[in-house]
Amino acid sequence: MLKRKRQILIPLLSAGAIFSLAGVGYAAWVIAGGNQTKNAEGATVTAYTVTDKRIALSVTKAENDSNTIVFGKPKDATNKDTDWLIAENDVSAEDLDFHFVATVDNAAYCSEVTATIAIAEANKTDWDAVVSANYVTAPTITIGTKTMGENGSATYAISGSFDWGTHFGKENPYTYYNSKGANETLTVKDSSTTYADDAKTALTALSKLNGAKFVLKVTANFDTSK
């Protein structure tokens, strides 16, 4: 009887042992994952500054200068009894000079300032006639040394002058003609005439310039090397 019980018990224990081992085999360890964040150096940005190299130019009359050219009598003219060419009271004293100021902004990028002057087209015929006859000379222009100002600007003094021509010995007509006799003769373009008649011709030609306009053209040149 005892022997039979052992036979029954042993298979049961064996079955329990197999079941227990199978249960342990199905268990698992779990290592939980988490979000991952890591900083990496991004792209490098390249950007450039802006350099404004534009220049600006303005031209104004010089202070206390009317810039009115007057082909008039000498400044110290005093009519004398021996004069036959008389300057009446309404004849202004000659003023053959003009003055302007050119201002250049952002002057570091300006290589130089140049200027020219020319008669307005409406007065060109009359002007060409007096120049051709050597009554007056075309004006000369001088540009002064650059003077630096505030905020990178620079100013240039621009001056010029007209002059009497070789027909008058480069003298004022008042002085020239009164040094001659009114009825003395001279030769002009292969023709003989008196100084009085020559004065009438020359001064009439000059009178046609009354109200004439000249144009001063000033250029600020950009420095291409900068």
Tab-separated table of C-alpha atoms in Angstrom:
chain	number	residue	atom	x	y	z
A	1	MET	CA	0.000	0.000	0.000
A	2	LEU	CA	2.728	2.376	0.877
A	3	LYS	CA	4.570	1.625	-2.261
A	4	ARG	CA	1.632	2.578	-4.419
A	5	LYS	CA	1.374	6.022	-2.857
A	6	ARG	CA	4.916	6.777	-3.756
A	7	GLN	CA	4.283	5.995	-7.332
A	8	ILE	CA	1.415	8.385	-7.480
A	9	LEU	CA	3.161	11.180	-5.646
A	10	ILE	CA	6.304	11.259	-7.658
A	11	PRO	CA	4.659	12.099	-10.996
A	12	LEU	CA	2.694	14.890	-9.334
A	13	LEU	CA	5.769	16.485	-7.891
A	14	SER	CA	7.518	16.204	-11.183
A	15	ALA	CA	4.684	17.912	-12.939
A	16	GLY	CA	4.716	20.718	-10.370
A	17	ALA	CA	8.421	21.179	-10.803
A	18	ILE	CA	8.102	21.483	-14.564
A	19	PHE	CA	5.323	24.032	-14.207
A	20	SER	CA	7.332	26.172	-11.836
A	21	LEU	CA	10.362	26.319	-14.132
A	22	ALA	CA	8.218	27.276	-17.072
A	23	GLY	CA	6.763	30.164	-15.095
A	24	VAL	CA	10.203	31.573	-14.294
A	25	GLY	CA	11.190	31.344	-17.940
A	26	TYR	CA	8.354	33.637	-19.094
A	27	ALA	CA	9.246	36.492	-16.676
A	28	ALA	CA	11.398	39.376	-18.143
A	29	TRP	CA	13.283	42.405	-16.966
A	30	VAL	CA	12.232	45.691	-18.649
A	31	ILE	CA	14.551	48.694	-18.835
A	32	ALA	CA	12.227	51.584	-19.648
A	33	GLY	CA	13.280	53.951	-22.459
A	34	GLY	CA	13.124	57.759	-22.101
A	35	ASN	CA	13.176	60.825	-24.394
A	36	GLN	CA	16.659	61.773	-25.560
A	37	THR	CA	17.779	65.400	-26.072
A	38	LYS	CA	21.224	66.529	-27.078
A	39	ASN	CA	22.432	69.916	-28.286
A	40	ALA	CA	24.637	70.044	-31.348
A	41	GLU	CA	26.342	73.122	-32.799
A	42	GLY	CA	24.218	74.454	-35.619
A	43	ALA	CA	25.138	76.122	-38.912
A	44	THR	CA	27.233	79.297	-38.782
A	45	VAL	CA	25.531	82.397	-40.233
A	46	THR	CA	27.541	84.758	-42.440
A	47	ALA	CA	26.166	88.283	-42.921
A	48	TYR	CA	27.712	91.516	-44.160
A	49	THR	CA	27.574	95.146	-43.127
A	50	VAL	CA	26.462	97.879	-45.524
A	51	THR	CA	28.811	100.703	-46.522
A	52	ASP	CA	27.110	103.683	-48.086
A	53	LYS	CA	29.536	105.249	-50.543
A	54	ARG	CA	27.084	107.629	-52.158
A	55	ILE	CA	28.240	111.229	-52.380
A	56	ALA	CA	25.959	114.249	-52.460
A	57	LEU	CA	26.762	117.680	-53.859
A	58	SER	CA	25.306	121.110	-53.193
A	59	VAL	CA	26.458	124.452	-54.604
A	60	THR	CA	25.622	127.829	-53.104
A	61	LYS	CA	26.718	131.408	-53.575
A	62	ALA	CA	29.535	132.508	-51.323
A	63	GLU	CA	28.450	134.616	-48.392
A	64	ASN	CA	28.137	138.333	-49.123
A	65	ASP	CA	28.711	137.806	-52.835
A	66	SER	CA	26.001	138.790	-55.298
A	67	ASN	CA	27.723	136.956	-58.152
A	68	THR	CA	26.536	139.621	-60.552
A	69	ILE	CA	29.078	140.314	-63.275
A	70	VAL	CA	29.255	143.989	-64.172
A	71	PHE	CA	31.097	145.235	-67.261
A	72	GLY	CA	31.047	148.780	-65.918
A	73	LYS	CA	33.369	151.659	-65.111
A	74	PRO	CA	36.549	151.304	-63.045
A	75	LYS	CA	35.957	151.255	-59.302
A	76	ASP	CA	37.985	154.426	-58.865
A	77	ALA	CA	36.657	156.209	-61.952
A	78	THR	CA	36.301	159.974	-61.708
A	79	ASN	CA	35.168	161.883	-64.778
A	80	LYS	CA	37.700	164.504	-65.798
A	81	ASP	CA	37.298	167.507	-68.032
A	82	THR	CA	39.550	165.894	-70.629
A	83	ASP	CA	37.467	162.705	-70.801
A	84	TRP	CA	35.394	162.243	-73.908
A	85	LEU	CA	33.948	158.870	-72.801
A	86	ILE	CA	31.854	159.685	-69.758
A	87	ALA	CA	30.582	157.190	-67.182
A	88	GLU	CA	27.250	158.484	-65.939
A	89	ASN	CA	26.071	157.999	-62.366
A	90	ASP	CA	23.941	154.976	-63.211
A	91	VAL	CA	26.945	153.089	-64.589
A	92	SER	CA	28.012	150.691	-61.851
A	93	ALA	CA	31.618	149.893	-61.003
A	94	GLU	CA	33.009	146.834	-62.715
A	95	ASP	CA	32.771	143.521	-60.894
A	96	LEU	CA	34.268	140.693	-62.887
A	97	ASP	CA	34.589	138.079	-60.132
A	98	PHE	CA	32.262	135.368	-58.874
A	99	HIS	CA	32.431	133.055	-55.851
A	100	PHE	CA	30.601	129.862	-54.945
A	101	VAL	CA	30.913	127.142	-52.323
A	102	ALA	CA	30.535	123.449	-53.171
A	103	THR	CA	29.714	121.051	-50.327
A	104	VAL	CA	30.236	117.314	-50.725
A	105	ASP	CA	28.695	114.865	-48.263
A	106	ASN	CA	30.467	111.539	-47.669
A	107	ALA	CA	33.580	113.237	-49.025
A	108	ALA	CA	35.849	110.268	-48.280
A	109	TYR	CA	34.541	108.734	-51.493
A	110	CYS	CA	35.027	111.855	-53.644
A	111	SER	CA	38.246	111.990	-55.638
A	112	GLU	CA	37.947	115.605	-56.801
A	113	VAL	CA	35.599	118.450	-57.630
A	114	THR	CA	35.649	120.067	-61.065
A	115	ALA	CA	33.806	123.064	-62.472
A	116	THR	CA	33.105	124.684	-65.805
A	117	ILE	CA	31.138	127.777	-66.753
A	118	ALA	CA	29.299	128.525	-69.955
A	119	ILE	CA	26.909	131.125	-71.262
A	120	ALA	CA	23.254	130.173	-71.390
A	121	GLU	CA	22.113	129.129	-74.852
A	122	ALA	CA	19.784	132.143	-75.175
A	123	ASN	CA	22.764	134.525	-74.907
A	124	LYS	CA	25.346	132.484	-76.775
A	125	THR	CA	25.343	134.493	-80.021
A	126	ASP	CA	25.956	137.828	-78.279
A	127	TRP	CA	28.607	136.300	-76.004
A	128	ASP	CA	30.479	134.648	-78.848
A	129	ALA	CA	30.515	137.984	-80.694
A	130	VAL	CA	32.215	139.939	-77.880
A	131	VAL	CA	34.711	137.161	-77.247
A	132	SER	CA	35.523	136.888	-80.947
A	133	ALA	CA	36.057	140.651	-81.108
A	134	ASN	CA	38.414	140.398	-78.087
A	135	TYR	CA	36.311	142.773	-76.016
A	136	VAL	CA	36.239	140.325	-73.096
A	137	THR	CA	37.773	136.953	-72.292
A	138	ALA	CA	36.095	133.753	-71.260
A	139	PRO	CA	36.104	133.333	-67.488
A	140	THR	CA	38.702	131.331	-65.616
A	141	ILE	CA	37.787	129.093	-62.689
A	142	THR	CA	39.794	128.162	-59.610
A	143	ILE	CA	38.830	125.490	-57.097
A	144	GLY	CA	40.307	125.930	-53.656
A	145	THR	CA	41.719	123.310	-51.317
A	146	LYS	CA	39.260	120.908	-49.736
A	147	THR	CA	38.202	121.847	-46.215
A	148	MET	CA	36.817	119.031	-44.081
A	149	GLY	CA	33.698	119.735	-42.073
A	150	GLU	CA	31.397	117.822	-39.766
A	151	ASN	CA	30.005	114.343	-40.429
A	152	GLY	CA	32.505	113.600	-43.170
A	153	SER	CA	31.512	116.493	-45.414
A	154	ALA	CA	33.942	118.745	-47.261
A	155	THR	CA	33.682	122.187	-48.795
A	156	TYR	CA	35.428	123.651	-51.807
A	157	ALA	CA	35.683	127.369	-52.534
A	158	ILE	CA	35.050	127.994	-56.234
A	159	SER	CA	36.049	131.346	-57.674
A	160	GLY	CA	36.325	132.747	-61.141
A	161	SER	CA	36.798	135.958	-63.045
A	162	PHE	CA	36.116	137.556	-66.378
A	163	ASP	CA	38.554	140.035	-67.889
A	164	TRP	CA	38.689	142.757	-70.477
A	165	GLY	CA	40.020	141.647	-73.830
A	166	THR	CA	43.039	142.588	-75.876
A	167	HIS	CA	40.985	145.003	-78.006
A	168	PHE	CA	41.127	147.357	-75.016
A	169	GLY	CA	44.690	146.438	-74.117
A	170	LYS	CA	43.128	144.388	-71.276
A	171	GLU	CA	42.066	147.649	-69.643
A	172	ASN	CA	38.645	148.897	-68.716
A	173	PRO	CA	37.173	150.627	-71.831
A	174	TYR	CA	36.759	153.843	-69.841
A	175	THR	CA	40.482	153.935	-69.134
A	176	TYR	CA	41.483	152.703	-72.573
A	177	TYR	CA	39.449	155.121	-74.693
A	178	ASN	CA	40.103	158.193	-72.590
A	179	SER	CA	43.818	157.603	-73.068
A	180	LYS	CA	43.228	158.082	-76.811
A	181	GLY	CA	41.932	160.978	-78.809
A	182	ALA	CA	38.298	160.613	-79.811
A	183	ASN	CA	39.113	161.413	-83.438
A	184	GLU	CA	42.354	159.494	-83.602
A	185	THR	CA	42.190	156.546	-85.935
A	186	LEU	CA	42.888	152.869	-85.537
A	187	THR	CA	42.605	149.856	-87.779
A	188	VAL	CA	40.048	147.174	-86.924
A	189	LYS	CA	39.747	144.160	-89.208
A	190	ASP	CA	41.584	145.924	-92.009
A	191	SER	CA	39.313	148.988	-91.769
A	192	SER	CA	40.177	152.398	-90.420
A	193	THR	CA	37.909	153.975	-87.813
A	194	THR	CA	38.095	156.554	-85.042
A	195	TYR	CA	38.331	155.672	-81.381
A	196	ALA	CA	34.983	157.328	-80.785
A	197	ASP	CA	33.285	155.170	-83.415
A	198	ASP	CA	35.122	152.094	-82.179
A	199	ALA	CA	33.916	152.809	-78.634
A	200	LYS	CA	30.333	153.035	-79.873
A	201	THR	CA	30.656	149.684	-81.687
A	202	ALA	CA	32.322	147.883	-78.794
A	203	LEU	CA	30.114	149.204	-76.000
A	204	THR	CA	26.974	148.538	-78.029
A	205	ALA	CA	28.060	144.926	-78.437
A	206	LEU	CA	28.727	144.654	-74.702
A	207	SER	CA	25.339	146.166	-73.869
A	208	LYS	CA	23.643	143.186	-75.518
A	209	LEU	CA	24.934	141.045	-72.647
A	210	ASN	CA	22.754	142.901	-70.164
A	211	GLY	CA	20.741	140.251	-68.308
A	212	ALA	CA	22.736	137.381	-69.808
A	213	LYS	CA	22.968	134.206	-67.750
A	214	PHE	CA	25.932	131.984	-67.170
A	215	VAL	CA	25.691	128.412	-65.937
A	216	LEU	CA	28.259	127.091	-63.484
A	217	LYS	CA	28.515	123.312	-63.744
A	218	VAL	CA	30.127	121.635	-60.741
A	219	THR	CA	30.903	117.925	-60.645
A	220	ALA	CA	31.871	115.832	-57.613
A	221	ASN	CA	33.736	112.824	-58.973
A	222	PHE	CA	33.252	109.472	-57.240
A	223	ASP	CA	36.477	107.736	-56.216
A	224	THR	CA	36.278	104.352	-57.944
A	225	SER	CA	39.372	103.073	-56.105
A	226	LYS	CA	37.520	102.911	-52.792
